[in-house]
């Protein structure tokens, strides 16, 4: 199914602490029952709250360029040119 190590349902019950520690460390597992894969245990991605200025600059340099004329045309095509004023009575 995948390159993840397989663990049985029984292993999950008997070695849950060890398995959870491995997941917390970044390891993923495929859980099997009667030899058939039934699910995956994967670590949750943690949201980062801070990106340094240097890291942001490096990511920006690697970002694809933007055609400003095309971007504006997309905005114009999707934006309502004459929105209804909710306060207009």
PDB file of N, CA and C in Angstrom:
ATOM      1  N   UNK A   1       0.827  -1.192   0.000  1.00  0.00           N
ATOM      2  CA  UNK A   1       0.000   0.000   0.000  1.00  0.00           C
ATOM      3  C   UNK A   1       0.866   1.248   0.000  1.00  0.00           C
ATOM      4  N   UNK A   2       1.819   1.327   0.909  1.00  0.00           N
ATOM      5  CA  UNK A   2       2.678   2.502   0.961  1.00  0.00           C
ATOM      6  C   UNK A   2       4.016   2.106   1.552  1.00  0.00           C
ATOM      7  N   UNK A   3       4.929   3.071   1.646  1.00  0.00           N
ATOM      8  CA  UNK A   3       6.232   2.812   2.210  1.00  0.00           C
ATOM      9  C   UNK A   3       6.257   2.897   3.726  1.00  0.00           C
ATOM     10  N   UNK A   4       5.090   3.041   4.336  1.00  0.00           N
ATOM     11  CA  UNK A   4       5.023   3.157   5.791  1.00  0.00           C
ATOM     12  C   UNK A   4       5.107   1.761   6.420  1.00  0.00           C
ATOM     13  N   UNK A   5       5.714   1.665   7.595  1.00  0.00           N
ATOM     14  CA  UNK A   5       5.712   0.383   8.284  1.00  0.00           C
ATOM     15  C   UNK A   5       4.290  -0.018   8.671  1.00  0.00           C
ATOM     16  N   UNK A   6       4.007  -1.304   8.586  1.00  0.00           N
ATOM     17  CA  UNK A   6       2.691  -1.803   8.979  1.00  0.00           C
ATOM     18  C   UNK A   6       2.733  -2.282  10.424  1.00  0.00           C
ATOM     19  N   UNK A   7       1.669  -1.999  11.140  1.00  0.00           N
ATOM     20  CA  UNK A   7       1.508  -2.515  12.496  1.00  0.00           C
ATOM     21  C   UNK A   7       0.127  -3.137  12.579  1.00  0.00           C
ATOM     22  N   UNK A   8       0.028  -4.173  13.368  1.00  0.00           N
ATOM     23  CA  UNK A   8      -1.263  -4.829  13.521  1.00  0.00           C
ATOM     24  C   UNK A   8      -2.085  -4.109  14.578  1.00  0.00           C
ATOM     25  N   UNK A   9      -3.372  -4.379  14.542  1.00  0.00           N
ATOM     26  CA  UNK A   9      -4.264  -3.801  15.544  1.00  0.00           C
ATOM     27  C   UNK A   9      -3.813  -4.229  16.944  1.00  0.00           C
ATOM     28  N   UNK A  10      -3.381  -5.460  17.065  1.00  0.00           N
ATOM     29  CA  UNK A  10      -2.896  -5.971  18.360  1.00  0.00           C
ATOM     30  C   UNK A  10      -1.657  -5.212  18.818  1.00  0.00           C
ATOM     31  N   UNK A  11      -0.710  -4.965  17.880  1.00  0.00           N
ATOM     32  CA  UNK A  11       0.483  -4.182  18.223  1.00  0.00           C
ATOM     33  C   UNK A  11       0.100  -2.791  18.696  1.00  0.00           C
ATOM     34  N   UNK A  12      -0.881  -2.198  18.029  1.00  0.00           N
ATOM     35  CA  UNK A  12      -1.324  -0.860  18.407  1.00  0.00           C
ATOM     36  C   UNK A  12      -1.832  -0.850  19.841  1.00  0.00           C
ATOM     37  N   UNK A  13      -2.588  -1.870  20.217  1.00  0.00           N
ATOM     38  CA  UNK A  13      -3.092  -1.940  21.599  1.00  0.00           C
ATOM     39  C   UNK A  13      -1.969  -2.179  22.601  1.00  0.00           C
ATOM     40  N   UNK A  14      -1.083  -3.088  22.281  1.00  0.00           N
ATOM     41  CA  UNK A  14      -0.074  -3.477  23.276  1.00  0.00           C
ATOM     42  C   UNK A  14       1.131  -2.530  23.325  1.00  0.00           C
ATOM     43  N   UNK A  15       1.410  -1.831  22.245  1.00  0.00           N
ATOM     44  CA  UNK A  15       2.579  -0.944  22.200  1.00  0.00           C
ATOM     45  C   UNK A  15       2.175   0.498  21.920  1.00  0.00           C
ATOM     46  N   UNK A  16       1.014   0.897  22.404  1.00  0.00           N
ATOM     47  CA  UNK A  16       0.482   2.204  22.038  1.00  0.00           C
ATOM     48  C   UNK A  16       1.419   3.349  22.420  1.00  0.00           C
ATOM     49  N   UNK A  17       2.009   3.304  23.593  1.00  0.00           N
ATOM     50  CA  UNK A  17       2.895   4.397  23.999  1.00  0.00           C
ATOM     51  C   UNK A  17       4.091   4.521  23.061  1.00  0.00           C
ATOM     52  N   UNK A  18       4.720   3.413  22.775  1.00  0.00           N
ATOM     53  CA  UNK A  18       5.876   3.399  21.877  1.00  0.00           C
ATOM     54  C   UNK A  18       5.493   3.909  20.481  1.00  0.00           C
ATOM     55  N   UNK A  19       4.345   3.484  20.000  1.00  0.00           N
ATOM     56  CA  UNK A  19       3.883   3.899  18.673  1.00  0.00           C
ATOM     57  C   UNK A  19       3.537   5.381  18.663  1.00  0.00           C
ATOM     58  N   UNK A  20       2.858   5.858  19.696  1.00  0.00           N
ATOM     59  CA  UNK A  20       2.513   7.280  19.764  1.00  0.00           C
ATOM     60  C   UNK A  20       3.769   8.145  19.855  1.00  0.00           C
ATOM     61  N   UNK A  21       4.766   7.685  20.593  1.00  0.00           N
ATOM     62  CA  UNK A  21       6.030   8.415  20.656  1.00  0.00           C
ATOM     63  C   UNK A  21       6.681   8.498  19.269  1.00  0.00           C
ATOM     64  N   UNK A  22       6.615   7.392  18.512  1.00  0.00           N
ATOM     65  CA  UNK A  22       7.185   7.383  17.165  1.00  0.00           C
ATOM     66  C   UNK A  22       6.420   8.337  16.259  1.00  0.00           C
ATOM     67  N   UNK A  23       5.099   8.369  16.384  1.00  0.00           N
ATOM     68  CA  UNK A  23       4.293   9.283  15.573  1.00  0.00           C
ATOM     69  C   UNK A  23       4.642  10.724  15.922  1.00  0.00           C
ATOM     70  N   UNK A  24       4.763  11.002  17.202  1.00  0.00           N
ATOM     71  CA  UNK A  24       5.136  12.352  17.630  1.00  0.00           C
ATOM     72  C   UNK A  24       6.495  12.743  17.046  1.00  0.00           C
ATOM     73  N   UNK A  25       7.358  11.755  16.852  1.00  0.00           N
ATOM     74  CA  UNK A  25       8.676  12.003  16.263  1.00  0.00           C
ATOM     75  C   UNK A  25       8.662  12.098  14.748  1.00  0.00           C
ATOM     76  N   UNK A  26       7.486  11.931  14.125  1.00  0.00           N
ATOM     77  CA  UNK A  26       7.387  12.093  12.683  1.00  0.00           C
ATOM     78  C   UNK A  26       7.140  10.818  11.896  1.00  0.00           C
ATOM     79  N   UNK A  27       7.113   9.674  12.560  1.00  0.00           N
ATOM     80  CA  UNK A  27       6.905   8.389  11.878  1.00  0.00           C
ATOM     81  C   UNK A  27       5.427   8.172  11.568  1.00  0.00           C
ATOM     82  N   UNK A  28       5.123   7.560  10.440  1.00  0.00           N
ATOM     83  CA  UNK A  28       3.759   7.202  10.065  1.00  0.00           C
ATOM     84  C   UNK A  28       3.641   5.683  10.026  1.00  0.00           C
ATOM     85  N   UNK A  29       2.441   5.171  10.223  1.00  0.00           N
ATOM     86  CA  UNK A  29       2.195   3.737  10.228  1.00  0.00           C
ATOM     87  C   UNK A  29       0.919   3.415   9.465  1.00  0.00           C
ATOM     88  N   UNK A  30       0.890   2.233   8.855  1.00  0.00           N
ATOM     89  CA  UNK A  30      -0.337   1.676   8.299  1.00  0.00           C
ATOM     90  C   UNK A  30      -0.805   0.600   9.271  1.00  0.00           C
ATOM     91  N   UNK A  31      -2.048   0.709   9.718  1.00  0.00           N
ATOM     92  CA  UNK A  31      -2.610  -0.253  10.670  1.00  0.00           C
ATOM     93  C   UNK A  31      -3.328  -1.338   9.877  1.00  0.00           C
ATOM     94  N   UNK A  32      -3.078  -2.601  10.256  1.00  0.00           N
ATOM     95  CA  UNK A  32      -3.717  -3.726   9.580  1.00  0.00           C
ATOM     96  C   UNK A  32      -4.575  -4.525  10.548  1.00  0.00           C
ATOM     97  N   UNK A  33      -5.594  -5.151   9.982  1.00  0.00           N
ATOM     98  CA  UNK A  33      -6.427  -6.089  10.745  1.00  0.00           C
ATOM     99  C   UNK A  33      -6.602  -7.317   9.865  1.00  0.00           C
ATOM    100  N   UNK A  34      -6.287  -8.461  10.405  1.00  0.00           N
ATOM    101  CA  UNK A  34      -6.355  -9.717   9.649  1.00  0.00           C
ATOM    102  C   UNK A  34      -5.565  -9.632   8.344  1.00  0.00           C
ATOM    103  N   UNK A  35      -4.438  -8.915   8.386  1.00  0.00           N
ATOM    104  CA  UNK A  35      -3.559  -8.802   7.232  1.00  0.00           C
ATOM    105  C   UNK A  35      -3.973  -7.777   6.189  1.00  0.00           C
ATOM    106  N   UNK A  36      -5.073  -7.069   6.426  1.00  0.00           N
ATOM    107  CA  UNK A  36      -5.560  -6.076   5.477  1.00  0.00           C
ATOM    108  C   UNK A  36      -5.382  -4.670   6.040  1.00  0.00           C
ATOM    109  N   UNK A  37      -4.858  -3.735   5.244  1.00  0.00           N
ATOM    110  CA  UNK A  37      -4.718  -2.357   5.717  1.00  0.00           C
ATOM    111  C   UNK A  37      -6.089  -1.748   5.998  1.00  0.00           C
ATOM    112  N   UNK A  38      -6.226  -1.121   7.166  1.00  0.00           N
ATOM    113  CA  UNK A  38      -7.513  -0.504   7.515  1.00  0.00           C
ATOM    114  C   UNK A  38      -7.387   0.982   7.822  1.00  0.00           C
ATOM    115  N   UNK A  39      -6.192   1.487   8.007  1.00  0.00           N
ATOM    116  CA  UNK A  39      -6.044   2.903   8.317  1.00  0.00           C
ATOM    117  C   UNK A  39      -4.593   3.307   8.416  1.00  0.00           C
ATOM    118  N   UNK A  40      -4.411   4.594   8.594  1.00  0.00           N
ATOM    119  CA  UNK A  40      -3.062   5.144   8.734  1.00  0.00           C
ATOM    120  C   UNK A  40      -2.987   6.007   9.974  1.00  0.00           C
ATOM    121  N   UNK A  41      -1.867   5.937  10.622  1.00  0.00           N
ATOM    122  CA  UNK A  41      -1.557   6.836  11.731  1.00  0.00           C
ATOM    123  C   UNK A  41      -0.442   7.745  11.240  1.00  0.00           C
ATOM    124  N   UNK A  42      -0.731   9.033  11.190  1.00  0.00           N
ATOM    125  CA  UNK A  42       0.247   9.991  10.688  1.00  0.00           C
ATOM    126  C   UNK A  42       0.354  11.151  11.659  1.00  0.00           C
ATOM    127  N   UNK A  43       1.529  11.749  11.772  1.00  0.00           N
ATOM    128  CA  UNK A  43       1.670  12.905  12.663  1.00  0.00           C
ATOM    129  C   UNK A  43       0.904  14.094  12.108  1.00  0.00           C
ATOM    130  N   UNK A  44       0.365  14.900  12.981  1.00  0.00           N
ATOM    131  CA  UNK A  44      -0.289  16.133  12.573  1.00  0.00           C
ATOM    132  C   UNK A  44       0.776  17.147  12.218  1.00  0.00           C
ATOM    133  N   UNK A  45       0.496  17.915  11.172  1.00  0.00           N
ATOM    134  CA  UNK A  45       1.425  18.990  10.827  1.00  0.00           C
ATOM    135  C   UNK A  45       1.224  20.120  11.819  1.00  0.00           C
ATOM    136  N   UNK A  46       2.300  20.595  12.322  1.00  0.00           N
ATOM    137  CA  UNK A  46       2.242  21.707  13.266  1.00  0.00           C
ATOM    138  C   UNK A  46       2.344  23.015  12.515  1.00  0.00           C
ATOM    139  N   UNK A  47       1.451  23.924  12.838  1.00  0.00           N
ATOM    140  CA  UNK A  47       1.517  25.244  12.218  1.00  0.00           C
ATOM    141  C   UNK A  47       2.621  26.054  12.854  1.00  0.00           C
ATOM    142  N   UNK A  48       3.418  26.642  11.993  1.00  0.00           N
ATOM    143  CA  UNK A  48       4.449  27.528  12.507  1.00  0.00           C
ATOM    144  C   UNK A  48       3.841  28.897  12.685  1.00  0.00           C
ATOM    145  N   UNK A  49       4.227  29.572  13.723  1.00  0.00           N
ATOM    146  CA  UNK A  49       3.685  30.889  14.011  1.00  0.00           C
ATOM    147  C   UNK A  49       4.602  32.015  13.556  1.00  0.00           C
ATOM    148  N   UNK A  50       5.858  31.710  13.323  1.00  0.00           N
ATOM    149  CA  UNK A  50       6.800  32.769  12.998  1.00  0.00           C
ATOM    150  C   UNK A  50       7.715  32.320  11.871  1.00  0.00           C
ATOM    151  N   UNK A  51       7.920  33.184  10.914  1.00  0.00           N
ATOM    152  CA  UNK A  51       8.883  32.955   9.840  1.00  0.00           C
ATOM    153  C   UNK A  51       9.841  34.129   9.875  1.00  0.00           C
ATOM    154  N   UNK A  52      11.107  33.804   9.938  1.00  0.00           N
ATOM    155  CA  UNK A  52      12.102  34.879  10.013  1.00  0.00           C
ATOM    156  C   UNK A  52      12.135  35.678   8.714  1.00  0.00           C
ATOM    157  N   UNK A  53      12.649  36.882   8.798  1.00  0.00           N
ATOM    158  CA  UNK A  53      12.762  37.745   7.619  1.00  0.00           C
ATOM    159  C   UNK A  53      13.631  37.084   6.556  1.00  0.00           C
ATOM    160  N   UNK A  54      14.722  36.448   6.966  1.00  0.00           N
ATOM    161  CA  UNK A  54      15.617  35.794   6.017  1.00  0.00           C
ATOM    162  C   UNK A  54      14.913  34.620   5.321  1.00  0.00           C
ATOM    163  N   UNK A  55      14.150  33.851   6.079  1.00  0.00           N
ATOM    164  CA  UNK A  55      13.439  32.716   5.499  1.00  0.00           C
ATOM    165  C   UNK A  55      12.357  33.195   4.525  1.00  0.00           C
ATOM    166  N   UNK A  56      11.639  34.262   4.884  1.00  0.00           N
ATOM    167  CA  UNK A  56      10.621  34.820   4.002  1.00  0.00           C
ATOM    168  C   UNK A  56      11.249  35.326   2.706  1.00  0.00           C
ATOM    169  N   UNK A  57      12.384  35.988   2.827  1.00  0.00           N
ATOM    170  CA  UNK A  57      13.070  36.502   1.644  1.00  0.00           C
ATOM    171  C   UNK A  57      13.511  35.352   0.736  1.00  0.00           C
ATOM    172  N   UNK A  58      14.014  34.278   1.312  1.00  0.00           N
ATOM    173  CA  UNK A  58      14.438  33.125   0.517  1.00  0.00           C
ATOM    174  C   UNK A  58      13.248  32.479  -0.184  1.00  0.00           C
ATOM    175  N   UNK A  59      12.114  32.364   0.504  1.00  0.00           N
ATOM    176  CA  UNK A  59      10.921  31.795  -0.117  1.00  0.00           C
ATOM    177  C   UNK A  59      10.413  32.704  -1.227  1.00  0.00           C
ATOM    178  N   UNK A  60      10.491  33.999  -1.019  1.00  0.00           N
ATOM    179  CA  UNK A  60      10.010  34.953  -2.023  1.00  0.00           C
ATOM    180  C   UNK A  60      10.847  34.904  -3.290  1.00  0.00           C
ATOM    181  N   UNK A  61      12.145  34.725  -3.133  1.00  0.00           N
ATOM    182  CA  UNK A  61      13.020  34.637  -4.304  1.00  0.00           C
ATOM    183  C   UNK A  61      12.679  33.413  -5.154  1.00  0.00           C
ATOM    184  N   UNK A  62      12.232  32.338  -4.514  1.00  0.00           N
ATOM    185  CA  UNK A  62      11.931  31.100  -5.224  1.00  0.00           C
ATOM    186  C   UNK A  62      10.498  31.071  -5.766  1.00  0.00           C
ATOM    187  N   UNK A  63       9.674  32.050  -5.405  1.00  0.00           N
ATOM    188  CA  UNK A  63       8.275  32.076  -5.847  1.00  0.00           C
ATOM    189  C   UNK A  63       8.194  32.435  -7.335  1.00  0.00           C
ATOM    190  N   UNK A  64       7.192  31.888  -8.023  1.00  0.00           N
ATOM    191  CA  UNK A  64       7.045  32.242  -9.442  1.00  0.00           C
ATOM    192  C   UNK A  64       6.634  33.699  -9.606  1.00  0.00           C
ATOM    193  N   UNK A  65       6.968  34.270 -10.731  1.00  0.00           N
ATOM    194  CA  UNK A  65       6.616  35.657 -11.006  1.00  0.00           C
ATOM    195  C   UNK A  65       5.118  35.818 -11.222  1.00  0.00           C
ATOM    196  N   UNK A  66       4.631  37.043 -11.081  1.00  0.00           N
ATOM    197  CA  UNK A  66       3.221  37.342 -11.274  1.00  0.00           C
ATOM    198  C   UNK A  66       3.070  38.332 -12.410  1.00  0.00           C
ATOM    199  N   UNK A  67       2.201  38.007 -13.363  1.00  0.00           N
ATOM    200  CA  UNK A  67       1.867  38.923 -14.444  1.00  0.00           C
ATOM    201  C   UNK A  67       0.787  39.847 -13.902  1.00  0.00           C
ATOM    202  N   UNK A  68       1.150  41.089 -13.588  1.00  0.00           N
ATOM    203  CA  UNK A  68       0.227  42.000 -12.932  1.00  0.00           C
ATOM    204  C   UNK A  68      -0.985  42.339 -13.796  1.00  0.00           C
ATOM    205  N   UNK A  69      -0.808  42.444 -15.091  1.00  0.00           N
ATOM    206  CA  UNK A  69      -1.933  42.711 -15.981  1.00  0.00           C
ATOM    207  C   UNK A  69      -2.940  41.566 -15.970  1.00  0.00           C
ATOM    208  N   UNK A  70      -2.440  40.360 -16.001  1.00  0.00           N
ATOM    209  CA  UNK A  70      -3.327  39.177 -15.951  1.00  0.00           C
ATOM    210  C   UNK A  70      -4.015  39.073 -14.588  1.00  0.00           C
ATOM    211  N   UNK A  71      -3.281  39.368 -13.538  1.00  0.00           N
ATOM    212  CA  UNK A  71      -3.852  39.347 -12.188  1.00  0.00           C
ATOM    213  C   UNK A  71      -5.005  40.349 -12.081  1.00  0.00           C
ATOM    214  N   UNK A  72      -4.778  41.556 -12.599  1.00  0.00           N
ATOM    215  CA  UNK A  72      -5.815  42.597 -12.553  1.00  0.00           C
ATOM    216  C   UNK A  72      -7.030  42.183 -13.391  1.00  0.00           C
ATOM    217  N   UNK A  73      -6.793  41.573 -14.543  1.00  0.00           N
ATOM    218  CA  UNK A  73      -7.893  41.109 -15.394  1.00  0.00           C
ATOM    219  C   UNK A  73      -8.714  40.030 -14.678  1.00  0.00           C
ATOM    220  N   UNK A  74      -8.043  39.143 -13.964  1.00  0.00           N
ATOM    221  CA  UNK A  74      -8.752  38.122 -13.183  1.00  0.00           C
ATOM    222  C   UNK A  74      -9.600  38.772 -12.099  1.00  0.00           C
ATOM    223  N   UNK A  75      -9.047  39.769 -11.433  1.00  0.00           N
ATOM    224  CA  UNK A  75      -9.807  40.471 -10.400  1.00  0.00           C
ATOM    225  C   UNK A  75     -11.030  41.151 -10.994  1.00  0.00           C
ATOM    226  N   UNK A  76     -10.830  41.843 -12.105  1.00  0.00           N
ATOM    227  CA  UNK A  76     -11.938  42.552 -12.747  1.00  0.00           C
ATOM    228  C   UNK A  76     -13.027  41.590 -13.208  1.00  0.00           C
ATOM    229  N   UNK A  77     -12.622  40.411 -13.669  1.00  0.00           N
ATOM    230  CA  UNK A  77     -13.590  39.436 -14.168  1.00  0.00           C
ATOM    231  C   UNK A  77     -14.426  38.833 -13.040  1.00  0.00           C
ATOM    232  N   UNK A  78     -13.884  38.773 -11.844  1.00  0.00           N
ATOM    233  CA  UNK A  78     -14.606  38.119 -10.749  1.00  0.00           C
ATOM    234  C   UNK A  78     -15.242  39.099  -9.771  1.00  0.00           C
ATOM    235  N   UNK A  79     -14.771  40.322  -9.751  1.00  0.00           N
ATOM    236  CA  UNK A  79     -15.304  41.296  -8.801  1.00  0.00           C
ATOM    237  C   UNK A  79     -16.597  41.903  -9.341  1.00  0.00           C
ATOM    238  N   UNK A  80     -17.501  42.186  -8.456  1.00  0.00           N
ATOM    239  CA  UNK A  80     -18.746  42.847  -8.818  1.00  0.00           C
ATOM    240  C   UNK A  80     -18.454  44.341  -8.976  1.00  0.00           C
ATOM    241  N   UNK A  81     -18.608  44.848 -10.190  1.00  0.00           N
ATOM    242  CA  UNK A  81     -18.280  46.243 -10.457  1.00  0.00           C
ATOM    243  C   UNK A  81     -19.250  47.197  -9.772  1.00  0.00           C
ATOM    244  N   UNK A  82     -20.472  46.750  -9.563  1.00  0.00           N
ATOM    245  CA  UNK A  82     -21.495  47.599  -8.955  1.00  0.00           C
ATOM    246  C   UNK A  82     -22.147  46.868  -7.786  1.00  0.00           C
ATOM    247  N   UNK A  83     -21.442  46.743  -6.686  1.00  0.00           N
ATOM    248  CA  UNK A  83     -22.044  46.033  -5.561  1.00  0.00           C
ATOM    249  C   UNK A  83     -23.241  46.782  -5.003  1.00  0.00           C
ATOM    250  N   UNK A  84     -24.205  46.020  -4.530  1.00  0.00           N
ATOM    251  CA  UNK A  84     -25.361  46.635  -3.890  1.00  0.00           C
ATOM    252  C   UNK A  84     -24.943  47.209  -2.550  1.00  0.00           C
ATOM    253  N   UNK A  85     -25.379  48.409  -2.271  1.00  0.00           N
ATOM    254  CA  UNK A  85     -25.084  49.029  -1.002  1.00  0.00           C
ATOM    255  C   UNK A  85     -26.118  48.542   0.014  1.00  0.00           C
ATOM    256  N   UNK A  86     -25.699  47.801   1.037  1.00  0.00           N
ATOM    257  CA  UNK A  86     -26.674  47.286   1.995  1.00  0.00           C
ATOM    258  C   UNK A  86     -27.366  48.397   2.793  1.00  0.00           C
ATOM    259  N   UNK A  87     -26.795  49.603   2.771  1.00  0.00           N
ATOM    260  CA  UNK A  87     -27.382  50.705   3.537  1.00  0.00           C
ATOM    261  C   UNK A  87     -28.203  51.632   2.648  1.00  0.00           C
ATOM    262  N   UNK A  88     -28.197  51.358   1.343  1.00  0.00           N
ATOM    263  CA  UNK A  88     -28.969  52.174   0.410  1.00  0.00           C
ATOM    264  C   UNK A  88     -30.446  51.774   0.498  1.00  0.00           C
ATOM    265  N   UNK A  89     -31.302  52.692   0.916  1.00  0.00           N
ATOM    266  CA  UNK A  89     -32.729  52.356   1.078  1.00  0.00           C
ATOM    267  C   UNK A  89     -33.574  53.249   0.244  1.00  0.00           C
TER     268      UNK A  89
END
